[in-house]
Amino acid sequence: MVLMSCPAGCDLSGIPIEVIVPDGATATVPPPYPPPRAGEGREGGAAARRVALKAPLRVGEHVWRFSCAAHKSSGWHHDASLLRVPVRVRLHETSLAVWAIPSPVVTSRPFAIKVGAKSAAGCDLTGMPIAVRDAAGTMLAGGVLGDTPWPGTSSLYWTELTLVAPAEAGMFSWSVEFDTVGLALPHQGSSSRFSIAIVDPPEHRLTIKVVEQETASPVENAHVRLGAYRATTDDSGLAQLMVPKGAYDLNVWKSGCDAPTAAIVVDADRTVEIAIAPMPEENPDAAWQM
C-alpha cells in the first residue's frame, strides 16, 4: 500500500503517483483513489492506494521508485517527493521425493524406483529432467517428469526410472537431482539422497515359523528381518525368504510381544522356528503399591 500525506493535512486524493519499476518502465497510479478500507483509513488528507508489484525474473535486489511531482493542493505548494522501495527477489524452492525402492535388489539386475519433484509455487513441472547419480556423480538413470501429479497431491510431478544394480553387493547411497533450467519462472534446483541394499543372488529358501511360546499356536502378521531381507508371516505363522549363503541375525517383531534374536547360518534350504511371548501389561498402579 502506498500512502501519501501532507503535514498540513491537505487533501491529496487526486494527486497521481508515478511508479518506476526495476527495468526502467514507468506506470502511473491514477486518481481518484478508492475509498479507504478498514485499517487503512485516510487521515488528515492522506491518500492511500494498494499497488500490486510484479517481481522481476532476475534474482537479486531490485528497487521500485514511487514519485510525486511538485503540485499545488488546498492552496498550498507541495515539493516533489520520491520513495525508494528495495525488494530482494529469490528463486522459488523445489523439493524431491523418492519412493517404491525395492529392498533388497540382486546384483546386476534391473529395478525401478519412483521419483518426483514439487515447486513451492505449485508450478507445472511437466517434461523437466530428473536424474539419479552415484556417489561419484556418474549418472545411472535419467528421465523427464510426467504431465500428471501423483494421486492425492496438487503438484508432485513424477516419473519411474529404471536402473541396473551394481555387480558388487553392499549398501549404496545415491542421489536424485532435479535441474530447473528451462522453467518459465526461475527455480532453485534440488537433490535428495537415498540408500539401497544390493545383495548377491539368492541360493537357498529359508522358512521361518513364528509361534506363541506357551500355546505353540501360529502367529500371523509377525515381521521377519534377515539383514536386508524382510517378510511377514501368513495365517499359518510362516514366512519365506530366498537368501544367499551366509551368517545372519534373524529378527522377529510383533507389537506387544517379546521376540528373541537368533543367529543362524544358511548353507542349505532350512526351516527355523521362533517362539515369541506376549509382554505383560504394565500396571499403572505399580508405583503406588510399592
PDB file of C-alpha atoms in Angstrom:
ATOM      1  CA  MET A   1       0.000   0.000   0.000  1.00  0.00           C
ATOM      2  CA  VAL A   2       1.270   3.482  -0.897  1.00  0.00           C
ATOM      3  CA  LEU A   3       0.358   6.278   1.482  1.00  0.00           C
ATOM      4  CA  MET A   4       0.879   9.946   0.569  1.00  0.00           C
ATOM      5  CA  SER A   5       0.269  12.616   3.199  1.00  0.00           C
ATOM      6  CA  CYS A   6       0.916  16.265   3.965  1.00  0.00           C
ATOM      7  CA  PRO A   7       1.873  17.551   7.470  1.00  0.00           C
ATOM      8  CA  ALA A   8      -0.632  20.367   6.988  1.00  0.00           C
ATOM      9  CA  GLY A   9      -3.453  17.904   6.342  1.00  0.00           C
ATOM     10  CA  CYS A  10      -4.023  18.875   2.705  1.00  0.00           C
ATOM     11  CA  ASP A  11      -6.309  16.685   0.628  1.00  0.00           C
ATOM     12  CA  LEU A  12      -4.023  14.724  -1.724  1.00  0.00           C
ATOM     13  CA  SER A  13      -6.605  12.255  -3.004  1.00  0.00           C
ATOM     14  CA  GLY A  14      -6.408  13.477  -6.594  1.00  0.00           C
ATOM     15  CA  ILE A  15      -2.625  13.633  -6.948  1.00  0.00           C
ATOM     16  CA  PRO A  16      -1.123  10.965  -9.269  1.00  0.00           C
ATOM     17  CA  ILE A  17       1.799   8.798  -8.166  1.00  0.00           C
ATOM     18  CA  GLU A  18       4.348   7.656 -10.722  1.00  0.00           C
ATOM     19  CA  VAL A  19       5.942   4.214 -10.349  1.00  0.00           C
ATOM     20  CA  ILE A  20       9.300   3.382 -11.942  1.00  0.00           C
ATOM     21  CA  VAL A  21       9.786  -0.393 -11.968  1.00  0.00           C
ATOM     22  CA  PRO A  22      13.276  -2.002 -11.844  1.00  0.00           C
ATOM     23  CA  ASP A  23      13.565  -2.362 -15.622  1.00  0.00           C
ATOM     24  CA  GLY A  24      13.026   1.379 -16.050  1.00  0.00           C
ATOM     25  CA  ALA A  25       9.448   1.259 -17.296  1.00  0.00           C
ATOM     26  CA  THR A  26       7.078   3.859 -15.874  1.00  0.00           C
ATOM     27  CA  ALA A  27       3.495   3.488 -14.764  1.00  0.00           C
ATOM     28  CA  THR A  28       1.078   5.818 -13.027  1.00  0.00           C
ATOM     29  CA  VAL A  29      -1.193   5.108 -10.116  1.00  0.00           C
ATOM     30  CA  PRO A  30      -4.096   7.257 -11.313  1.00  0.00           C
ATOM     31  CA  PRO A  31      -6.516   9.265  -9.192  1.00  0.00           C
ATOM     32  CA  PRO A  32      -9.100   9.234  -7.849  1.00  0.00           C
ATOM     33  CA  TYR A  33      -8.114   6.905  -5.047  1.00  0.00           C
ATOM     34  CA  PRO A  34     -10.652   4.346  -3.895  1.00  0.00           C
ATOM     35  CA  PRO A  35     -12.487   4.727  -0.574  1.00  0.00           C
ATOM     36  CA  PRO A  36     -10.268   3.641   2.330  1.00  0.00           C
ATOM     37  CA  ARG A  37     -10.596   0.117   3.665  1.00  0.00           C
ATOM     38  CA  ALA A  38     -10.823  -0.801   7.327  1.00  0.00           C
ATOM     39  CA  GLY A  39      -7.418  -0.365   8.934  1.00  0.00           C
ATOM     40  CA  GLU A  40      -6.014   1.774   6.133  1.00  0.00           C
ATOM     41  CA  GLY A  41      -8.015   4.952   6.560  1.00  0.00           C
ATOM     42  CA  ARG A  42      -7.315   8.351   5.114  1.00  0.00           C
ATOM     43  CA  GLU A  43      -6.444  10.727   7.919  1.00  0.00           C
ATOM     44  CA  GLY A  44      -5.691  14.398   7.639  1.00  0.00           C
ATOM     45  CA  GLY A  45      -5.998  14.359   3.846  1.00  0.00           C
ATOM     46  CA  ALA A  46      -3.635  11.408   3.419  1.00  0.00           C
ATOM     47  CA  ALA A  47      -4.259   9.371   0.252  1.00  0.00           C
ATOM     48  CA  ALA A  48      -3.822   5.594   0.371  1.00  0.00           C
ATOM     49  CA  ARG A  49      -3.710   3.193  -2.541  1.00  0.00           C
ATOM     50  CA  ARG A  50      -2.920  -0.530  -2.709  1.00  0.00           C
ATOM     51  CA  VAL A  51      -0.484  -1.215  -5.549  1.00  0.00           C
ATOM     52  CA  ALA A  52       0.347  -4.663  -6.957  1.00  0.00           C
ATOM     53  CA  LEU A  53       4.002  -5.167  -7.891  1.00  0.00           C
ATOM     54  CA  LYS A  54       5.307  -7.965 -10.101  1.00  0.00           C
ATOM     55  CA  ALA A  55       8.676  -9.437  -9.121  1.00  0.00           C
ATOM     56  CA  PRO A  56      11.311  -9.489 -11.892  1.00  0.00           C
ATOM     57  CA  LEU A  57      12.575 -12.817 -13.192  1.00  0.00           C
ATOM     58  CA  ARG A  58      16.145 -11.930 -12.260  1.00  0.00           C
ATOM     59  CA  VAL A  59      17.263 -12.921  -8.756  1.00  0.00           C
ATOM     60  CA  GLY A  60      18.747 -10.223  -6.505  1.00  0.00           C
ATOM     61  CA  GLU A  61      17.810  -6.846  -5.067  1.00  0.00           C
ATOM     62  CA  HIS A  62      15.550  -4.608  -7.134  1.00  0.00           C
ATOM     63  CA  VAL A  63      14.265  -1.123  -6.415  1.00  0.00           C
ATOM     64  CA  TRP A  64      10.862   0.353  -7.205  1.00  0.00           C
ATOM     65  CA  ARG A  65      10.635   4.150  -7.153  1.00  0.00           C
ATOM     66  CA  PHE A  66       7.414   5.932  -6.248  1.00  0.00           C
ATOM     67  CA  SER A  67       7.396   9.652  -7.026  1.00  0.00           C
ATOM     68  CA  CYS A  68       5.037  12.548  -6.892  1.00  0.00           C
ATOM     69  CA  ALA A  69       5.682  15.715  -8.915  1.00  0.00           C
ATOM     70  CA  ALA A  70       5.573  19.155  -7.330  1.00  0.00           C
ATOM     71  CA  HIS A  71       1.989  20.393  -7.222  1.00  0.00           C
ATOM     72  CA  LYS A  72      -0.449  22.748  -5.575  1.00  0.00           C
ATOM     73  CA  SER A  73      -3.201  21.331  -3.384  1.00  0.00           C
ATOM     74  CA  SER A  74      -5.641  23.032  -0.986  1.00  0.00           C
ATOM     75  CA  GLY A  75      -3.910  26.290  -1.752  1.00  0.00           C
ATOM     76  CA  TRP A  76      -0.514  25.022  -0.672  1.00  0.00           C
ATOM     77  CA  HIS A  77       2.556  24.313  -2.756  1.00  0.00           C
ATOM     78  CA  HIS A  78       3.994  20.817  -2.294  1.00  0.00           C
ATOM     79  CA  ASP A  79       7.514  19.863  -3.340  1.00  0.00           C
ATOM     80  CA  ALA A  80       8.229  16.760  -5.398  1.00  0.00           C
ATOM     81  CA  SER A  81       8.819  13.599  -3.351  1.00  0.00           C
ATOM     82  CA  LEU A  82      10.481  10.233  -4.028  1.00  0.00           C
ATOM     83  CA  LEU A  83      10.301   6.927  -2.182  1.00  0.00           C
ATOM     84  CA  ARG A  84      12.673   4.046  -2.937  1.00  0.00           C
ATOM     85  CA  VAL A  85      11.343   0.563  -2.125  1.00  0.00           C
ATOM     86  CA  PRO A  86      14.064  -2.138  -2.300  1.00  0.00           C
ATOM     87  CA  VAL A  87      12.872  -5.729  -2.674  1.00  0.00           C
ATOM     88  CA  ARG A  88      15.042  -8.846  -2.714  1.00  0.00           C
ATOM     89  CA  VAL A  89      13.895 -11.447  -5.245  1.00  0.00           C
ATOM     90  CA  ARG A  90      14.869 -15.086  -4.670  1.00  0.00           C
ATOM     91  CA  LEU A  91      14.338 -18.350  -6.521  1.00  0.00           C
ATOM     92  CA  HIS A  92      11.276 -20.484  -5.980  1.00  0.00           C
ATOM     93  CA  GLU A  93      12.260 -23.560  -3.977  1.00  0.00           C
ATOM     94  CA  THR A  94      11.772 -27.158  -5.107  1.00  0.00           C
ATOM     95  CA  SER A  95      11.637 -30.423  -3.192  1.00  0.00           C
ATOM     96  CA  LEU A  96      12.144 -34.070  -4.174  1.00  0.00           C
ATOM     97  CA  ALA A  97      10.643 -37.388  -3.191  1.00  0.00           C
ATOM     98  CA  VAL A  98      11.926 -40.929  -3.831  1.00  0.00           C
ATOM     99  CA  TRP A  99       9.730 -43.945  -3.153  1.00  0.00           C
ATOM    100  CA  ALA A 100       8.882 -47.521  -4.209  1.00  0.00           C
ATOM    101  CA  ILE A 101      12.520 -48.518  -3.681  1.00  0.00           C
ATOM    102  CA  PRO A 102      12.734 -52.337  -3.710  1.00  0.00           C
ATOM    103  CA  SER A 103      14.718 -53.993  -0.930  1.00  0.00           C
ATOM    104  CA  PRO A 104      16.873 -55.819  -1.434  1.00  0.00           C
ATOM    105  CA  VAL A 105      17.992 -55.684  -5.076  1.00  0.00           C
ATOM    106  CA  VAL A 106      20.024 -58.507  -6.598  1.00  0.00           C
ATOM    107  CA  THR A 107      23.401 -57.655  -8.125  1.00  0.00           C
ATOM    108  CA  SER A 108      23.448 -56.773 -11.837  1.00  0.00           C
ATOM    109  CA  ARG A 109      19.661 -56.931 -12.156  1.00  0.00           C
ATOM    110  CA  PRO A 110      17.397 -54.086 -13.332  1.00  0.00           C
ATOM    111  CA  PHE A 111      14.934 -52.492 -10.920  1.00  0.00           C
ATOM    112  CA  ALA A 112      12.672 -49.435 -10.871  1.00  0.00           C
ATOM    113  CA  ILE A 113      12.056 -46.573  -8.460  1.00  0.00           C
ATOM    114  CA  LYS A 114       9.662 -43.639  -8.490  1.00  0.00           C
ATOM    115  CA  VAL A 115      10.916 -40.078  -8.198  1.00  0.00           C
ATOM    116  CA  GLY A 116       9.018 -36.811  -8.030  1.00  0.00           C
ATOM    117  CA  ALA A 117       9.625 -33.071  -7.772  1.00  0.00           C
ATOM    118  CA  LYS A 118       7.450 -30.254  -6.461  1.00  0.00           C
ATOM    119  CA  SER A 119       7.614 -26.485  -6.843  1.00  0.00           C
ATOM    120  CA  ALA A 120       6.926 -24.415  -3.736  1.00  0.00           C
ATOM    121  CA  ALA A 121       4.928 -22.115  -6.031  1.00  0.00           C
ATOM    122  CA  GLY A 122       2.899 -25.029  -7.427  1.00  0.00           C
ATOM    123  CA  CYS A 123       4.309 -24.556 -10.936  1.00  0.00           C
ATOM    124  CA  ASP A 124       3.804 -27.133 -13.675  1.00  0.00           C
ATOM    125  CA  LEU A 125       6.984 -29.251 -13.914  1.00  0.00           C
ATOM    126  CA  THR A 126       5.872 -31.411 -16.836  1.00  0.00           C
ATOM    127  CA  GLY A 127       8.793 -32.523 -19.019  1.00  0.00           C
ATOM    128  CA  MET A 128      11.524 -31.283 -16.681  1.00  0.00           C
ATOM    129  CA  PRO A 129      14.650 -33.513 -16.487  1.00  0.00           C
ATOM    130  CA  ILE A 130      15.480 -35.576 -13.420  1.00  0.00           C
ATOM    131  CA  ALA A 131      18.408 -37.942 -12.879  1.00  0.00           C
ATOM    132  CA  VAL A 132      19.900 -40.479 -10.465  1.00  0.00           C
ATOM    133  CA  ARG A 133      23.652 -40.303  -9.788  1.00  0.00           C
ATOM    134  CA  ASP A 134      26.024 -42.457  -7.792  1.00  0.00           C
ATOM    135  CA  ALA A 135      28.417 -41.229  -5.091  1.00  0.00           C
ATOM    136  CA  ALA A 136      30.989 -40.260  -7.746  1.00  0.00           C
ATOM    137  CA  GLY A 137      28.459 -38.176  -9.690  1.00  0.00           C
ATOM    138  CA  THR A 138      28.037 -40.630 -12.584  1.00  0.00           C
ATOM    139  CA  MET A 139      24.518 -40.617 -13.982  1.00  0.00           C
ATOM    140  CA  LEU A 140      22.850 -44.004 -13.506  1.00  0.00           C
ATOM    141  CA  ALA A 141      19.451 -43.161 -14.990  1.00  0.00           C
ATOM    142  CA  GLY A 142      17.608 -40.144 -16.345  1.00  0.00           C
ATOM    143  CA  GLY A 143      14.154 -39.175 -17.495  1.00  0.00           C
ATOM    144  CA  VAL A 144      11.569 -36.402 -17.556  1.00  0.00           C
ATOM    145  CA  LEU A 145       8.647 -35.726 -15.231  1.00  0.00           C
ATOM    146  CA  GLY A 146       5.206 -36.721 -16.428  1.00  0.00           C
ATOM    147  CA  ASP A 147       2.270 -34.414 -17.062  1.00  0.00           C
ATOM    148  CA  THR A 148       0.058 -35.652 -14.204  1.00  0.00           C
ATOM    149  CA  PRO A 149       0.813 -35.063 -10.494  1.00  0.00           C
ATOM    150  CA  TRP A 150       0.954 -38.082  -8.185  1.00  0.00           C
ATOM    151  CA  PRO A 151      -2.577 -39.015  -6.994  1.00  0.00           C
ATOM    152  CA  GLY A 152      -3.565 -37.189  -3.840  1.00  0.00           C
ATOM    153  CA  THR A 153      -1.090 -34.339  -4.426  1.00  0.00           C
ATOM    154  CA  SER A 154      -1.585 -30.992  -6.117  1.00  0.00           C
ATOM    155  CA  SER A 155       1.783 -30.581  -7.822  1.00  0.00           C
ATOM    156  CA  LEU A 156       4.143 -33.523  -7.184  1.00  0.00           C
ATOM    157  CA  TYR A 157       5.179 -34.349 -10.749  1.00  0.00           C
ATOM    158  CA  TRP A 158       6.780 -37.774 -11.018  1.00  0.00           C
ATOM    159  CA  THR A 159       8.198 -40.493 -13.221  1.00  0.00           C
ATOM    160  CA  GLU A 160       9.515 -44.027 -12.908  1.00  0.00           C
ATOM    161  CA  LEU A 161      13.206 -44.627 -13.571  1.00  0.00           C
ATOM    162  CA  THR A 162      14.828 -47.988 -14.334  1.00  0.00           C
ATOM    163  CA  LEU A 163      18.326 -48.664 -13.005  1.00  0.00           C
ATOM    164  CA  VAL A 164      20.712 -51.618 -13.032  1.00  0.00           C
ATOM    165  CA  ALA A 165      22.132 -52.820  -9.727  1.00  0.00           C
ATOM    166  CA  PRO A 166      25.936 -52.827  -9.292  1.00  0.00           C
ATOM    167  CA  ALA A 167      27.774 -56.119  -9.728  1.00  0.00           C
ATOM    168  CA  GLU A 168      29.018 -55.889  -6.139  1.00  0.00           C
ATOM    169  CA  ALA A 169      26.827 -56.456  -3.078  1.00  0.00           C
ATOM    170  CA  GLY A 170      26.602 -53.827  -0.326  1.00  0.00           C
ATOM    171  CA  MET A 171      24.800 -50.675   0.824  1.00  0.00           C
ATOM    172  CA  PHE A 172      24.905 -47.829  -1.680  1.00  0.00           C
ATOM    173  CA  SER A 173      23.981 -44.152  -1.284  1.00  0.00           C
ATOM    174  CA  TRP A 174      22.768 -42.474  -4.460  1.00  0.00           C
ATOM    175  CA  SER A 175      21.167 -39.121  -5.182  1.00  0.00           C
ATOM    176  CA  VAL A 176      18.264 -37.816  -7.238  1.00  0.00           C
ATOM    177  CA  GLU A 177      18.944 -34.455  -8.877  1.00  0.00           C
ATOM    178  CA  PHE A 178      16.410 -32.053 -10.345  1.00  0.00           C
ATOM    179  CA  ASP A 179      17.540 -29.499 -12.939  1.00  0.00           C
ATOM    180  CA  THR A 180      15.297 -26.418 -13.165  1.00  0.00           C
ATOM    181  CA  VAL A 181      16.927 -24.774 -16.198  1.00  0.00           C
ATOM    182  CA  GLY A 182      14.206 -24.020 -18.709  1.00  0.00           C
ATOM    183  CA  LEU A 183      11.360 -23.245 -16.320  1.00  0.00           C
ATOM    184  CA  ALA A 184       9.488 -20.048 -17.115  1.00  0.00           C
ATOM    185  CA  LEU A 185       9.852 -18.882 -13.502  1.00  0.00           C
ATOM    186  CA  PRO A 186      13.342 -19.247 -12.002  1.00  0.00           C
ATOM    187  CA  HIS A 187      13.539 -22.115  -9.510  1.00  0.00           C
ATOM    188  CA  GLN A 188      16.248 -23.461  -7.277  1.00  0.00           C
ATOM    189  CA  GLY A 189      17.390 -26.960  -8.203  1.00  0.00           C
ATOM    190  CA  SER A 190      17.362 -29.666  -5.556  1.00  0.00           C
ATOM    191  CA  SER A 191      18.835 -33.060  -4.757  1.00  0.00           C
ATOM    192  CA  SER A 192      17.928 -35.839  -2.360  1.00  0.00           C
ATOM    193  CA  ARG A 193      19.917 -38.877  -1.244  1.00  0.00           C
ATOM    194  CA  PHE A 194      18.588 -42.387  -0.723  1.00  0.00           C
ATOM    195  CA  SER A 195      20.151 -45.705   0.261  1.00  0.00           C
ATOM    196  CA  ILE A 196      19.664 -49.077  -1.358  1.00  0.00           C
ATOM    197  CA  ALA A 197      20.795 -52.573  -0.390  1.00  0.00           C
ATOM    198  CA  ILE A 198      22.377 -54.672  -3.154  1.00  0.00           C
ATOM    199  CA  VAL A 199      22.713 -58.395  -2.426  1.00  0.00           C
ATOM    200  CA  ASP A 200      24.162 -61.485  -4.073  1.00  0.00           C
ATOM    201  CA  PRO A 201      21.769 -63.780  -5.985  1.00  0.00           C
ATOM    202  CA  PRO A 202      19.654 -65.952  -3.651  1.00  0.00           C
ATOM    203  CA  GLU A 203      20.673 -69.592  -3.313  1.00  0.00           C
ATOM    204  CA  HIS A 204      18.512 -71.084  -0.569  1.00  0.00           C
ATOM    205  CA  ARG A 205      14.966 -70.915   0.729  1.00  0.00           C
ATOM    206  CA  LEU A 206      14.656 -70.043   4.400  1.00  0.00           C
ATOM    207  CA  THR A 207      11.292 -70.766   6.004  1.00  0.00           C
ATOM    208  CA  ILE A 208      10.577 -69.033   9.302  1.00  0.00           C
ATOM    209  CA  LYS A 209       7.769 -70.279  11.526  1.00  0.00           C
ATOM    210  CA  VAL A 210       6.683 -67.957  14.321  1.00  0.00           C
ATOM    211  CA  VAL A 211       4.647 -69.462  17.179  1.00  0.00           C
ATOM    212  CA  GLU A 212       3.287 -68.317  20.528  1.00  0.00           C
ATOM    213  CA  GLN A 213       5.606 -69.588  23.258  1.00  0.00           C
ATOM    214  CA  GLU A 214       3.054 -71.111  25.632  1.00  0.00           C
ATOM    215  CA  THR A 215       0.486 -72.493  23.192  1.00  0.00           C
ATOM    216  CA  ALA A 216       2.692 -73.137  20.105  1.00  0.00           C
ATOM    217  CA  SER A 217      -0.104 -71.581  18.035  1.00  0.00           C
ATOM    218  CA  PRO A 218       0.988 -69.799  14.810  1.00  0.00           C
ATOM    219  CA  VAL A 219       1.463 -66.013  14.937  1.00  0.00           C
ATOM    220  CA  GLU A 220       0.122 -64.071  11.974  1.00  0.00           C
ATOM    221  CA  ASN A 221       1.491 -60.721  10.733  1.00  0.00           C
ATOM    222  CA  ALA A 222       4.818 -61.004  12.538  1.00  0.00           C
ATOM    223  CA  HIS A 223       7.565 -59.052  10.782  1.00  0.00           C
ATOM    224  CA  VAL A 224      10.684 -61.059   9.943  1.00  0.00           C
ATOM    225  CA  ARG A 225      14.027 -59.462   9.071  1.00  0.00           C
ATOM    226  CA  LEU A 226      17.186 -61.185   7.963  1.00  0.00           C
ATOM    227  CA  GLY A 227      19.732 -58.496   7.099  1.00  0.00           C
ATOM    228  CA  ALA A 228      18.301 -56.687   4.088  1.00  0.00           C
ATOM    229  CA  TYR A 229      15.586 -59.328   3.604  1.00  0.00           C
ATOM    230  CA  ARG A 230      12.098 -58.829   5.010  1.00  0.00           C
ATOM    231  CA  ALA A 231       8.869 -60.775   5.097  1.00  0.00           C
ATOM    232  CA  THR A 232       5.618 -61.076   7.081  1.00  0.00           C
ATOM    233  CA  THR A 233       4.097 -64.286   8.415  1.00  0.00           C
ATOM    234  CA  ASP A 234       0.830 -65.599   6.985  1.00  0.00           C
ATOM    235  CA  ASP A 235      -2.104 -67.069   8.917  1.00  0.00           C
ATOM    236  CA  SER A 236      -0.048 -70.265   9.384  1.00  0.00           C
ATOM    237  CA  GLY A 237       2.723 -68.291  11.058  1.00  0.00           C
ATOM    238  CA  LEU A 238       5.033 -68.908   8.078  1.00  0.00           C
ATOM    239  CA  ALA A 239       7.276 -66.546   6.127  1.00  0.00           C
ATOM    240  CA  GLN A 240       9.732 -67.454   3.383  1.00  0.00           C
ATOM    241  CA  LEU A 241      12.862 -65.726   2.176  1.00  0.00           C
ATOM    242  CA  MET A 242      15.238 -66.539  -0.669  1.00  0.00           C
ATOM    243  CA  VAL A 243      18.756 -65.673   0.507  1.00  0.00           C
ATOM    244  CA  PRO A 244      22.403 -66.361  -0.415  1.00  0.00           C
ATOM    245  CA  LYS A 245      24.672 -68.412   1.794  1.00  0.00           C
ATOM    246  CA  GLY A 246      25.930 -66.691   4.907  1.00  0.00           C
ATOM    247  CA  ALA A 247      25.574 -65.978   8.614  1.00  0.00           C
ATOM    248  CA  TYR A 248      22.660 -63.788   9.651  1.00  0.00           C
ATOM    249  CA  ASP A 249      20.860 -62.364  12.674  1.00  0.00           C
ATOM    250  CA  LEU A 250      17.195 -63.315  12.445  1.00  0.00           C
ATOM    251  CA  ASN A 251      14.904 -60.682  13.984  1.00  0.00           C
ATOM    252  CA  VAL A 252      11.171 -61.088  14.564  1.00  0.00           C
ATOM    253  CA  TRP A 253       8.893 -58.254  15.614  1.00  0.00           C
ATOM    254  CA  LYS A 254       5.265 -58.310  16.685  1.00  0.00           C
ATOM    255  CA  SER A 255       3.559 -55.488  18.537  1.00  0.00           C
ATOM    256  CA  GLY A 256       3.065 -56.358  22.194  1.00  0.00           C
ATOM    257  CA  CYS A 257       5.378 -59.372  22.059  1.00  0.00           C
ATOM    258  CA  ASP A 258       8.914 -60.182  23.137  1.00  0.00           C
ATOM    259  CA  ALA A 259      10.882 -61.970  20.424  1.00  0.00           C
ATOM    260  CA  PRO A 260      14.473 -63.235  20.698  1.00  0.00           C
ATOM    261  CA  THR A 261      17.153 -62.559  18.078  1.00  0.00           C
ATOM    262  CA  ALA A 262      18.533 -65.789  16.615  1.00  0.00           C
ATOM    263  CA  ALA A 263      21.942 -66.149  14.970  1.00  0.00           C
ATOM    264  CA  ILE A 264      21.662 -68.595  12.073  1.00  0.00           C
ATOM    265  CA  VAL A 265      23.827 -69.902   9.247  1.00  0.00           C
ATOM    266  CA  VAL A 266      22.235 -70.519   5.863  1.00  0.00           C
ATOM    267  CA  ASP A 267      24.086 -73.105   3.772  1.00  0.00           C
ATOM    268  CA  ALA A 268      21.065 -75.057   2.515  1.00  0.00           C
ATOM    269  CA  ASP A 269      17.266 -74.847   2.405  1.00  0.00           C
ATOM    270  CA  ARG A 270      16.067 -74.938   6.004  1.00  0.00           C
ATOM    271  CA  THR A 271      13.238 -74.097   8.409  1.00  0.00           C
ATOM    272  CA  VAL A 272      13.652 -72.108  11.624  1.00  0.00           C
ATOM    273  CA  GLU A 273      11.048 -71.863  14.375  1.00  0.00           C
ATOM    274  CA  ILE A 274      10.916 -68.792  16.601  1.00  0.00           C
ATOM    275  CA  ALA A 275       8.756 -68.692  19.735  1.00  0.00           C
ATOM    276  CA  ILE A 276       7.580 -65.311  20.941  1.00  0.00           C
ATOM    277  CA  ALA A 277       5.823 -64.382  24.178  1.00  0.00           C
ATOM    278  CA  PRO A 278       3.307 -61.644  24.930  1.00  0.00           C
ATOM    279  CA  MET A 279       4.807 -58.904  27.090  1.00  0.00           C
ATOM    280  CA  PRO A 280       2.973 -58.398  30.395  1.00  0.00           C
ATOM    281  CA  GLU A 281       0.844 -55.298  30.510  1.00  0.00           C
ATOM    282  CA  GLU A 282       2.271 -52.533  32.633  1.00  0.00           C
ATOM    283  CA  ASN A 283       0.338 -51.917  35.834  1.00  0.00           C
ATOM    284  CA  PRO A 284      -0.419 -48.184  36.052  1.00  0.00           C
ATOM    285  CA  ASP A 285      -0.810 -48.511  39.848  1.00  0.00           C
ATOM    286  CA  ALA A 286       2.516 -50.284  40.412  1.00  0.00           C
ATOM    287  CA  ALA A 287       4.215 -47.145  41.765  1.00  0.00           C
ATOM    288  CA  TRP A 288       1.548 -46.824  44.469  1.00  0.00           C
ATOM    289  CA  GLN A 289       1.765 -50.475  45.531  1.00  0.00           C
ATOM    290  CA  MET A 290       5.443 -50.490  46.483  1.00  0.00           C
TER     291      MET A 290
END
